[in-house]
PDB file of C-alpha atoms in Angstrom:
ATOM      1  CA  MET N   1      99.616  91.938 113.377  1.00  0.00           C
ATOM      2  CA  ILE N   2      99.080  94.299 110.715  1.00  0.00           C
ATOM      3  CA  PRO N   3      98.775  97.742 111.455  1.00  0.00           C
ATOM      4  CA  LYS N   4      96.307 100.365 112.321  1.00  0.00           C
ATOM      5  CA  LYS N   5      97.671 102.211 109.445  1.00  0.00           C
ATOM      6  CA  ILE N   6      94.999 103.492 105.960  1.00  0.00           C
ATOM      7  CA  HIS N   7      97.502 104.583 103.041  1.00  0.00           C
ATOM      8  CA  TYR N   8      96.275 106.770 100.039  1.00  0.00           C
ATOM      9  CA  CYS N   9      97.791 107.895  97.033  1.00  0.00           C
ATOM     10  CA  TRP N  10      96.954 111.325  95.417  1.00  0.00           C
ATOM     11  CA  PHE N  11      99.173 112.160  92.389  1.00  0.00           C
ATOM     12  CA  GLY N  12      98.736 116.003  90.247  1.00  0.00           C
ATOM     13  CA  HIS N  13      98.314 118.203  93.441  1.00  0.00           C
ATOM     14  CA  GLY N  14      94.242 118.012  91.441  1.00  0.00           C
ATOM     15  CA  GLU N  15      91.381 118.591  94.178  1.00  0.00           C
ATOM     16  CA  LYS N  16      89.979 116.089  95.311  1.00  0.00           C
ATOM     17  CA  SER N  17      86.768 114.233  93.195  1.00  0.00           C
ATOM     18  CA  LYS N  18      83.015 114.437  95.856  1.00  0.00           C
ATOM     19  CA  LEU N  19      83.260 109.972  95.077  1.00  0.00           C
ATOM     20  CA  ALA N  20      87.348 110.036  97.160  1.00  0.00           C
ATOM     21  CA  LYS N  21      85.988 113.037 100.614  1.00  0.00           C
ATOM     22  CA  LYS N  22      83.003 110.929 101.211  1.00  0.00           C
ATOM     23  CA  CYS N  23      84.866 108.236 100.257  1.00  0.00           C
ATOM     24  CA  ILE N  24      87.625 109.050 102.922  1.00  0.00           C
ATOM     25  CA  ALA N  25      85.166 110.059 105.677  1.00  0.00           C
ATOM     26  CA  SER N  26      83.695 106.674 105.050  1.00  0.00           C
ATOM     27  CA  TRP N  27      87.098 105.560 107.019  1.00  0.00           C
ATOM     28  CA  LYS N  28      88.079 108.236 109.685  1.00  0.00           C
ATOM     29  CA  LYS N  29      83.684 107.179 109.860  1.00  0.00           C
ATOM     30  CA  TYR N  30      84.497 103.442 110.893  1.00  0.00           C
ATOM     31  CA  CYS N  31      87.988 103.002 111.643  1.00  0.00           C
ATOM     32  CA  PRO N  32      88.649 106.108 114.138  1.00  0.00           C
ATOM     33  CA  ASP N  33      91.916 105.276 115.604  1.00  0.00           C
ATOM     34  CA  TYR N  34      93.715 104.376 112.015  1.00  0.00           C
ATOM     35  CA  GLU N  35      96.150 106.668 112.017  1.00  0.00           C
ATOM     36  CA  ILE N  36      95.641 108.071 107.641  1.00  0.00           C
ATOM     37  CA  ILE N  37      98.771 108.524 105.919  1.00  0.00           C
ATOM     38  CA  GLU N  38      98.230 110.005 101.409  1.00  0.00           C
ATOM     39  CA  TRP N  39     101.564 108.996  99.259  1.00  0.00           C
ATOM     40  CA  ASN N  40     101.850 112.275  97.296  1.00  0.00           C
ATOM     41  CA  GLU N  41     104.470 113.687  95.783  1.00  0.00           C
ATOM     42  CA  GLU N  42     105.733 115.347  98.126  1.00  0.00           C
ATOM     43  CA  ASN N  43     106.286 112.961 101.072  1.00  0.00           C
ATOM     44  CA  PHE N  44     107.266 110.036  97.874  1.00  0.00           C
ATOM     45  CA  ASN N  45     110.092 109.515  95.105  1.00  0.00           C
ATOM     46  CA  VAL N  46     108.173 109.841  91.285  1.00  0.00           C
ATOM     47  CA  ASN N  47     111.318 108.915  90.119  1.00  0.00           C
ATOM     48  CA  GLN N  48     112.667 105.824  92.085  1.00  0.00           C
ATOM     49  CA  SER N  49     112.355 104.096  88.605  1.00  0.00           C
ATOM     50  CA  PRO N  50     112.438 104.324  85.337  1.00  0.00           C
ATOM     51  CA  TYR N  51     108.317 103.326  85.236  1.00  0.00           C
ATOM     52  CA  THR N  52     107.440 105.199  87.983  1.00  0.00           C
ATOM     53  CA  GLU N  53     109.219 108.424  85.770  1.00  0.00           C
ATOM     54  CA  MET N  54     107.857 107.350  83.166  1.00  0.00           C
ATOM     55  CA  CYS N  55     103.998 106.807  84.418  1.00  0.00           C
ATOM     56  CA  TYR N  56     104.109 109.671  86.917  1.00  0.00           C
ATOM     57  CA  LYS N  57     104.800 112.689  83.800  1.00  0.00           C
ATOM     58  CA  GLU N  58     102.229 110.623  81.910  1.00  0.00           C
ATOM     59  CA  LYS N  59      99.987 111.059  84.451  1.00  0.00           C
ATOM     60  CA  LYS N  60      99.283 107.905  84.166  1.00  0.00           C
ATOM     61  CA  TYR N  61      98.922 107.965  88.134  1.00  0.00           C
ATOM     62  CA  ALA N  62      96.187 104.769  88.156  1.00  0.00           C
ATOM     63  CA  PHE N  63      99.219 102.773  86.424  1.00  0.00           C
ATOM     64  CA  LEU N  64     101.555 104.464  89.285  1.00  0.00           C
ATOM     65  CA  THR N  65      99.514 104.032  92.418  1.00  0.00           C
ATOM     66  CA  ASP N  66      99.270  99.776  91.016  1.00  0.00           C
ATOM     67  CA  TYR N  67     103.301  99.598  91.816  1.00  0.00           C
ATOM     68  CA  LEU N  68     103.466 102.316  94.823  1.00  0.00           C
ATOM     69  CA  ARG N  69     101.172 101.138  97.074  1.00  0.00           C
ATOM     70  CA  LEU N  70     102.825  97.505  97.182  1.00  0.00           C
ATOM     71  CA  LYS N  71     106.374  99.314  98.172  1.00  0.00           C
ATOM     72  CA  ILE N  72     104.712 101.258 101.282  1.00  0.00           C
ATOM     73  CA  ILE N  73     102.299  98.464 102.942  1.00  0.00           C
ATOM     74  CA  GLN N  74     105.399  96.603 101.999  1.00  0.00           C
ATOM     75  CA  GLU N  75     107.408  98.733 103.756  1.00  0.00           C
ATOM     76  CA  TYR N  76     105.218 100.464 106.213  1.00  0.00           C
ATOM     77  CA  GLY N  77     102.683  97.536 106.530  1.00  0.00           C
ATOM     78  CA  GLY N  78      98.476  98.818 107.178  1.00  0.00           C
ATOM     79  CA  ILE N  79      96.344  98.794 104.436  1.00  0.00           C
ATOM     80  CA  TYR N  80      95.570 100.020 101.324  1.00  0.00           C
ATOM     81  CA  PHE N  81      92.517 101.447  99.365  1.00  0.00           C
ATOM     82  CA  ASP N  82      91.990 103.192  96.307  1.00  0.00           C
ATOM     83  CA  THR N  83      89.417 106.389  96.354  1.00  0.00           C
ATOM     84  CA  ASP N  84      87.182 104.830  94.724  1.00  0.00           C
ATOM     85  CA  VAL N  85      86.634 102.750  98.333  1.00  0.00           C
ATOM     86  CA  GLU N  86      84.163 103.362 100.765  1.00  0.00           C
ATOM     87  CA  VAL N  87      84.405 101.353 103.978  1.00  0.00           C
ATOM     88  CA  ILE N  88      81.554 100.702 105.826  1.00  0.00           C
ATOM     89  CA  ARG N  89      82.428  98.025 108.641  1.00  0.00           C
ATOM     90  CA  SER N  90      85.240  98.372 111.085  1.00  0.00           C
ATOM     91  CA  PHE N  91      88.471  96.597 109.697  1.00  0.00           C
ATOM     92  CA  ASP N  92      89.131  95.918 112.508  1.00  0.00           C
ATOM     93  CA  ASP N  93      88.760  92.328 113.187  1.00  0.00           C
ATOM     94  CA  LEU N  94      90.685  91.801 109.382  1.00  0.00           C
ATOM     95  CA  LEU N  95      93.625  92.928 110.767  1.00  0.00           C
ATOM     96  CA  ASP N  96      95.304  89.260 112.736  1.00  0.00           C
ATOM     97  CA  ALA N  97      95.601  87.794 109.635  1.00  0.00           C
ATOM     98  CA  GLY N  98      99.483  88.814 108.265  1.00  0.00           C
ATOM     99  CA  ALA N  99      98.102  89.780 104.775  1.00  0.00           C
ATOM    100  CA  PHE N 100      94.393  90.253 103.486  1.00  0.00           C
ATOM    101  CA  PHE N 101      93.791  90.708 100.080  1.00  0.00           C
ATOM    102  CA  GLY N 102      90.271  90.387  97.894  1.00  0.00           C
ATOM    103  CA  PHE N 103      88.628  88.703  94.623  1.00  0.00           C
ATOM    104  CA  GLU N 104      87.580  91.535  92.194  1.00  0.00           C
ATOM    105  CA  THR N 105      86.662  89.156  89.877  1.00  0.00           C
ATOM    106  CA  PRO N 106      85.935  85.145  90.197  1.00  0.00           C
ATOM    107  CA  LYS N 107      89.122  84.537  89.531  1.00  0.00           C
ATOM    108  CA  TYR N 108      91.309  87.282  89.876  1.00  0.00           C
ATOM    109  CA  VAL N 109      92.772  89.303  92.691  1.00  0.00           C
ATOM    110  CA  ASN N 110      92.485  93.184  92.761  1.00  0.00           C
ATOM    111  CA  THR N 111      94.660  95.303  95.565  1.00  0.00           C
ATOM    112  CA  GLY N 112      93.191  98.600  94.084  1.00  0.00           C
ATOM    113  CA  GLU N 113      90.211  97.620  96.176  1.00  0.00           C
ATOM    114  CA  GLY N 114      91.677  97.178  99.483  1.00  0.00           C
ATOM    115  CA  PHE N 115      94.054  95.383 101.033  1.00  0.00           C
ATOM    116  CA  GLY N 116      96.881  94.741 104.076  1.00  0.00           C
ATOM    117  CA  ALA N 117      99.329  93.665 105.278  1.00  0.00           C
ATOM    118  CA  GLU N 118     102.140  93.136 108.465  1.00  0.00           C
ATOM    119  CA  ALA N 119     105.434  95.206 106.665  1.00  0.00           C
ATOM    120  CA  ASN N 120     107.916  92.471 104.454  1.00  0.00           C
ATOM    121  CA  HIS N 121     105.343  89.993 103.750  1.00  0.00           C
ATOM    122  CA  PRO N 122     106.437  87.933 101.795  1.00  0.00           C
ATOM    123  CA  ILE N 123     103.219  87.452  99.204  1.00  0.00           C
ATOM    124  CA  VAL N 124     103.609  91.651  99.242  1.00  0.00           C
ATOM    125  CA  ALA N 125     107.534  90.733  98.233  1.00  0.00           C
ATOM    126  CA  GLN N 126     105.901  88.008  94.939  1.00  0.00           C
ATOM    127  CA  MET N 127     103.891  90.807  94.124  1.00  0.00           C
ATOM    128  CA  LEU N 128     106.479  93.455  93.889  1.00  0.00           C
ATOM    129  CA  LYS N 129     108.136  91.002  91.716  1.00  0.00           C
ATOM    130  CA  GLU N 130     106.054  91.021  89.421  1.00  0.00           C
ATOM    131  CA  TYR N 131     106.559  94.435  87.818  1.00  0.00           C
ATOM    132  CA  ASP N 132     110.940  94.038  87.617  1.00  0.00           C
ATOM    133  CA  VAL N 133     110.282  93.482  84.198  1.00  0.00           C
ATOM    134  CA  LEU N 134     108.796  96.822  84.115  1.00  0.00           C
ATOM    135  CA  LEU N 135     110.930  98.849  85.643  1.00  0.00           C
ATOM    136  CA  ASP N 136     113.100 100.145  83.377  1.00  0.00           C
ATOM    137  CA  GLY N 137     110.199 101.728  81.483  1.00  0.00           C
ATOM    138  CA  ARG N 138     111.057 100.395  78.029  1.00  0.00           C
ATOM    139  CA  HIS N 139     107.719  97.335  78.133  1.00  0.00           C
ATOM    140  CA  GLY N 140     104.917  99.543  78.509  1.00  0.00           C
ATOM    141  CA  MET N 141     102.336  99.486  81.471  1.00  0.00           C
ATOM    142  CA  LYS N 142     100.139  96.453  82.269  1.00  0.00           C
ATOM    143  CA  GLY N 143      96.815  96.219  84.956  1.00  0.00           C
ATOM    144  CA  CYS N 144      97.682  95.167  88.530  1.00  0.00           C
ATOM    145  CA  PRO N 145      94.990  92.891  88.221  1.00  0.00           C
ATOM    146  CA  ILE N 146      96.614  90.645  86.086  1.00  0.00           C
ATOM    147  CA  LEU N 147     100.194  91.258  87.508  1.00  0.00           C
ATOM    148  CA  ASN N 148      99.084  90.707  91.179  1.00  0.00           C
ATOM    149  CA  THR N 149      96.987  87.413  90.442  1.00  0.00           C
ATOM    150  CA  GLU N 150     100.163  86.150  88.905  1.00  0.00           C
ATOM    151  CA  ALA N 151     101.866  86.472  91.959  1.00  0.00           C
ATOM    152  CA  LEU N 152      99.002  84.823  93.911  1.00  0.00           C
ATOM    153  CA  ARG N 153      99.215  81.737  91.304  1.00  0.00           C
ATOM    154  CA  LYS N 154     102.623  81.492  91.664  1.00  0.00           C
ATOM    155  CA  VAL N 155     101.809  80.849  95.752  1.00  0.00           C
ATOM    156  CA  GLY N 156      99.172  78.535  95.114  1.00  0.00           C
ATOM    157  CA  LEU N 157      96.297  80.804  94.390  1.00  0.00           C
ATOM    158  CA  GLU N 158      93.117  78.843  93.057  1.00  0.00           C
ATOM    159  CA  GLN N 159      91.500  81.292  90.791  1.00  0.00           C
ATOM    160  CA  ASN N 160      88.000  80.687  91.410  1.00  0.00           C
ATOM    161  CA  GLY N 161      86.555  82.863  93.541  1.00  0.00           C
ATOM    162  CA  THR N 162      86.713  80.839  96.694  1.00  0.00           C
ATOM    163  CA  LYS N 163      87.348  81.763 100.889  1.00  0.00           C
ATOM    164  CA  GLN N 164      91.710  80.597 100.559  1.00  0.00           C
ATOM    165  CA  GLN N 165      94.541  80.718 102.743  1.00  0.00           C
ATOM    166  CA  ILE N 166      97.745  81.084 101.724  1.00  0.00           C
ATOM    167  CA  GLY N 167     100.599  80.735 104.798  1.00  0.00           C
ATOM    168  CA  SER N 168      99.331  83.598 106.854  1.00  0.00           C
ATOM    169  CA  ALA N 169      97.185  84.974 103.877  1.00  0.00           C
ATOM    170  CA  VAL N 170      93.779  85.331 103.960  1.00  0.00           C
ATOM    171  CA  ILE N 171      91.761  86.472  99.723  1.00  0.00           C
ATOM    172  CA  TYR N 172      88.488  86.514 100.307  1.00  0.00           C
ATOM    173  CA  PRO N 173      85.206  86.663  97.601  1.00  0.00           C
ATOM    174  CA  MET N 174      84.589  89.257  95.680  1.00  0.00           C
ATOM    175  CA  ASP N 175      81.072  90.272  98.182  1.00  0.00           C
ATOM    176  CA  TYR N 176      83.800  91.411 101.715  1.00  0.00           C
ATOM    177  CA  PHE N 177      85.557  94.740  99.350  1.00  0.00           C
ATOM    178  CA  ASN N 178      83.888  94.151  95.507  1.00  0.00           C
ATOM    179  CA  PRO N 179      80.121  94.247  95.871  1.00  0.00           C
ATOM    180  CA  TYR N 180      79.145  96.451  93.500  1.00  0.00           C
ATOM    181  CA  ASP N 181      78.993  94.789  90.070  1.00  0.00           C
ATOM    182  CA  ASP N 182      79.949  97.659  88.080  1.00  0.00           C
ATOM    183  CA  PRO N 183      79.595  96.454  84.282  1.00  0.00           C
ATOM    184  CA  VAL N 184      75.492  96.397  85.077  1.00  0.00           C
ATOM    185  CA  GLY N 185      75.579  98.428  88.325  1.00  0.00           C
ATOM    186  CA  ILE N 186      74.110  96.335  90.379  1.00  0.00           C
ATOM    187  CA  LEU N 187      75.065  96.660  94.657  1.00  0.00           C
ATOM    188  CA  THR N 188      74.781  93.793  96.492  1.00  0.00           C
ATOM    189  CA  VAL N 189      75.823  93.698  99.992  1.00  0.00           C
ATOM    190  CA  THR N 190      75.798  90.863 101.918  1.00  0.00           C
ATOM    191  CA  GLU N 191      76.730  90.411 105.467  1.00  0.00           C
ATOM    192  CA  ASN N 192      80.462  89.867 104.350  1.00  0.00           C
ATOM    193  CA  THR N 193      80.820  93.170 103.461  1.00  0.00           C
ATOM    194  CA  TYR N 194      83.396  95.654 104.460  1.00  0.00           C
ATOM    195  CA  SER N 195      83.836  97.576 101.468  1.00  0.00           C
ATOM    196  CA  ILE N 196      81.715  99.427  98.845  1.00  0.00           C
ATOM    197  CA  HIS N 197      84.794  99.715  95.862  1.00  0.00           C
ATOM    198  CA  TRP N 198      83.012 102.329  93.373  1.00  0.00           C
ATOM    199  CA  TYR N 199      85.101 102.376  89.782  1.00  0.00           C
ATOM    200  CA  GLY N 200      85.364 106.457  89.537  1.00  0.00           C
ATOM    201  CA  LYS N 201      87.794 105.136  86.320  1.00  0.00           C
ATOM    202  CA  SER N 202      90.237 108.315  87.171  1.00  0.00           C
ATOM    203  CA  TRP N 203      93.124 106.780  84.494  1.00  0.00           C
ATOM    204  CA  LEU N 204      89.942 106.529  81.995  1.00  0.00           C
ATOM    205  CA  ASP N 205      89.276 109.380  79.891  1.00  0.00           C
ATOM    206  CA  LYS N 206      85.553 111.418  80.295  1.00  0.00           C
ATOM    207  CA  LYS N 207      83.945 109.764  76.476  1.00  0.00           C
ATOM    208  CA  THR N 208      85.283 106.376  78.004  1.00  0.00           C
ATOM    209  CA  ILE N 209      83.034 106.854  81.245  1.00  0.00           C
ATOM    210  CA  ILE N 210      80.227 108.078  79.992  1.00  0.00           C
ATOM    211  CA  ARG N 211      80.143 104.619  77.306  1.00  0.00           C
ATOM    212  CA  SER N 212      80.529 103.136  80.068  1.00  0.00           C
ATOM    213  CA  LYS N 213      77.029 104.838  82.837  1.00  0.00           C
ATOM    214  CA  LEU N 214      74.946 104.763  78.991  1.00  0.00           C
ATOM    215  CA  MET N 215      76.126 100.796  78.578  1.00  0.00           C
ATOM    216  CA  LYS N 216      75.039  99.953  82.652  1.00  0.00           C
ATOM    217  CA  PRO N 217      71.027  99.288  81.352  1.00  0.00           C
ATOM    218  CA  ILE N 218      71.384  97.288  78.859  1.00  0.00           C
ATOM    219  CA  HIS N 219      74.568  95.549  80.092  1.00  0.00           C
ATOM    220  CA  ARG N 220      71.983  94.407  82.635  1.00  0.00           C
ATOM    221  CA  ILE N 221      69.215  93.244  80.437  1.00  0.00           C
ATOM    222  CA  PHE N 222      70.977  91.002  78.453  1.00  0.00           C
ATOM    223  CA  GLY N 223      74.125  90.496  79.883  1.00  0.00           C
ATOM    224  CA  LYS N 224      77.877  91.767  80.233  1.00  0.00           C
ATOM    225  CA  GLY N 225      78.951  89.614  76.934  1.00  0.00           C
ATOM    226  CA  PHE N 226      75.948  90.527  74.566  1.00  0.00           C
ATOM    227  CA  PHE N 227      78.462  92.610  72.091  1.00  0.00           C
ATOM    228  CA  HIS N 228      81.023  90.161  72.153  1.00  0.00           C
ATOM    229  CA  GLY N 229      79.123  86.678  71.472  1.00  0.00           C
ATOM    230  CA  ASN N 230      79.345  85.269  75.373  1.00  0.00           C
ATOM    231  CA  GLU N 231      76.495  84.903  75.748  1.00  0.00           C
TER     232      GLU N 231
END
């Protein structure tokens, strides 16, 4: 059973955004008996590998967190949320599984939108293995949806966005943890929805974030692939 612990990361000593504060408040509201643990420079060794050291020194906190969240859950068990994840109902009835994950898109799973596992779960161990080639710090950085999904694919995941069970782990469709379609700015909450990933984009520069906001109405009208010739 997954323990009632919520983990999150906050590196860089910066003030938390309004969104982050709102999301953390939602965890307390809907999961009031869960222990909430913040991981930062004071309680986690960011210099444990050349990769984590590089991510921290270059202030690539999102990439640092992609890796550390797996390490933390693998050691302590519990649920992990990025600070742009708002909870809208209790997670209690998901805790009986050995682990749970959610599709971000019909093809890719993203642990940043929220996932949970017992300590020492074999699938989380497989996800950590995907980082082995990066840990020497010489091979750059790679997005977690690609690495997370590759690990799950190796143990039987079908990249079709449907609910699946792999051993003691359950992989849920998009509407469970990712009902917000960020490129078009449309929220579709269903009876299955537990949380909303609001895509805070803390790793992007302000110019890119502004462009993303301006493109939402265009994507709603013409489709997300309009400018790429995919629609």
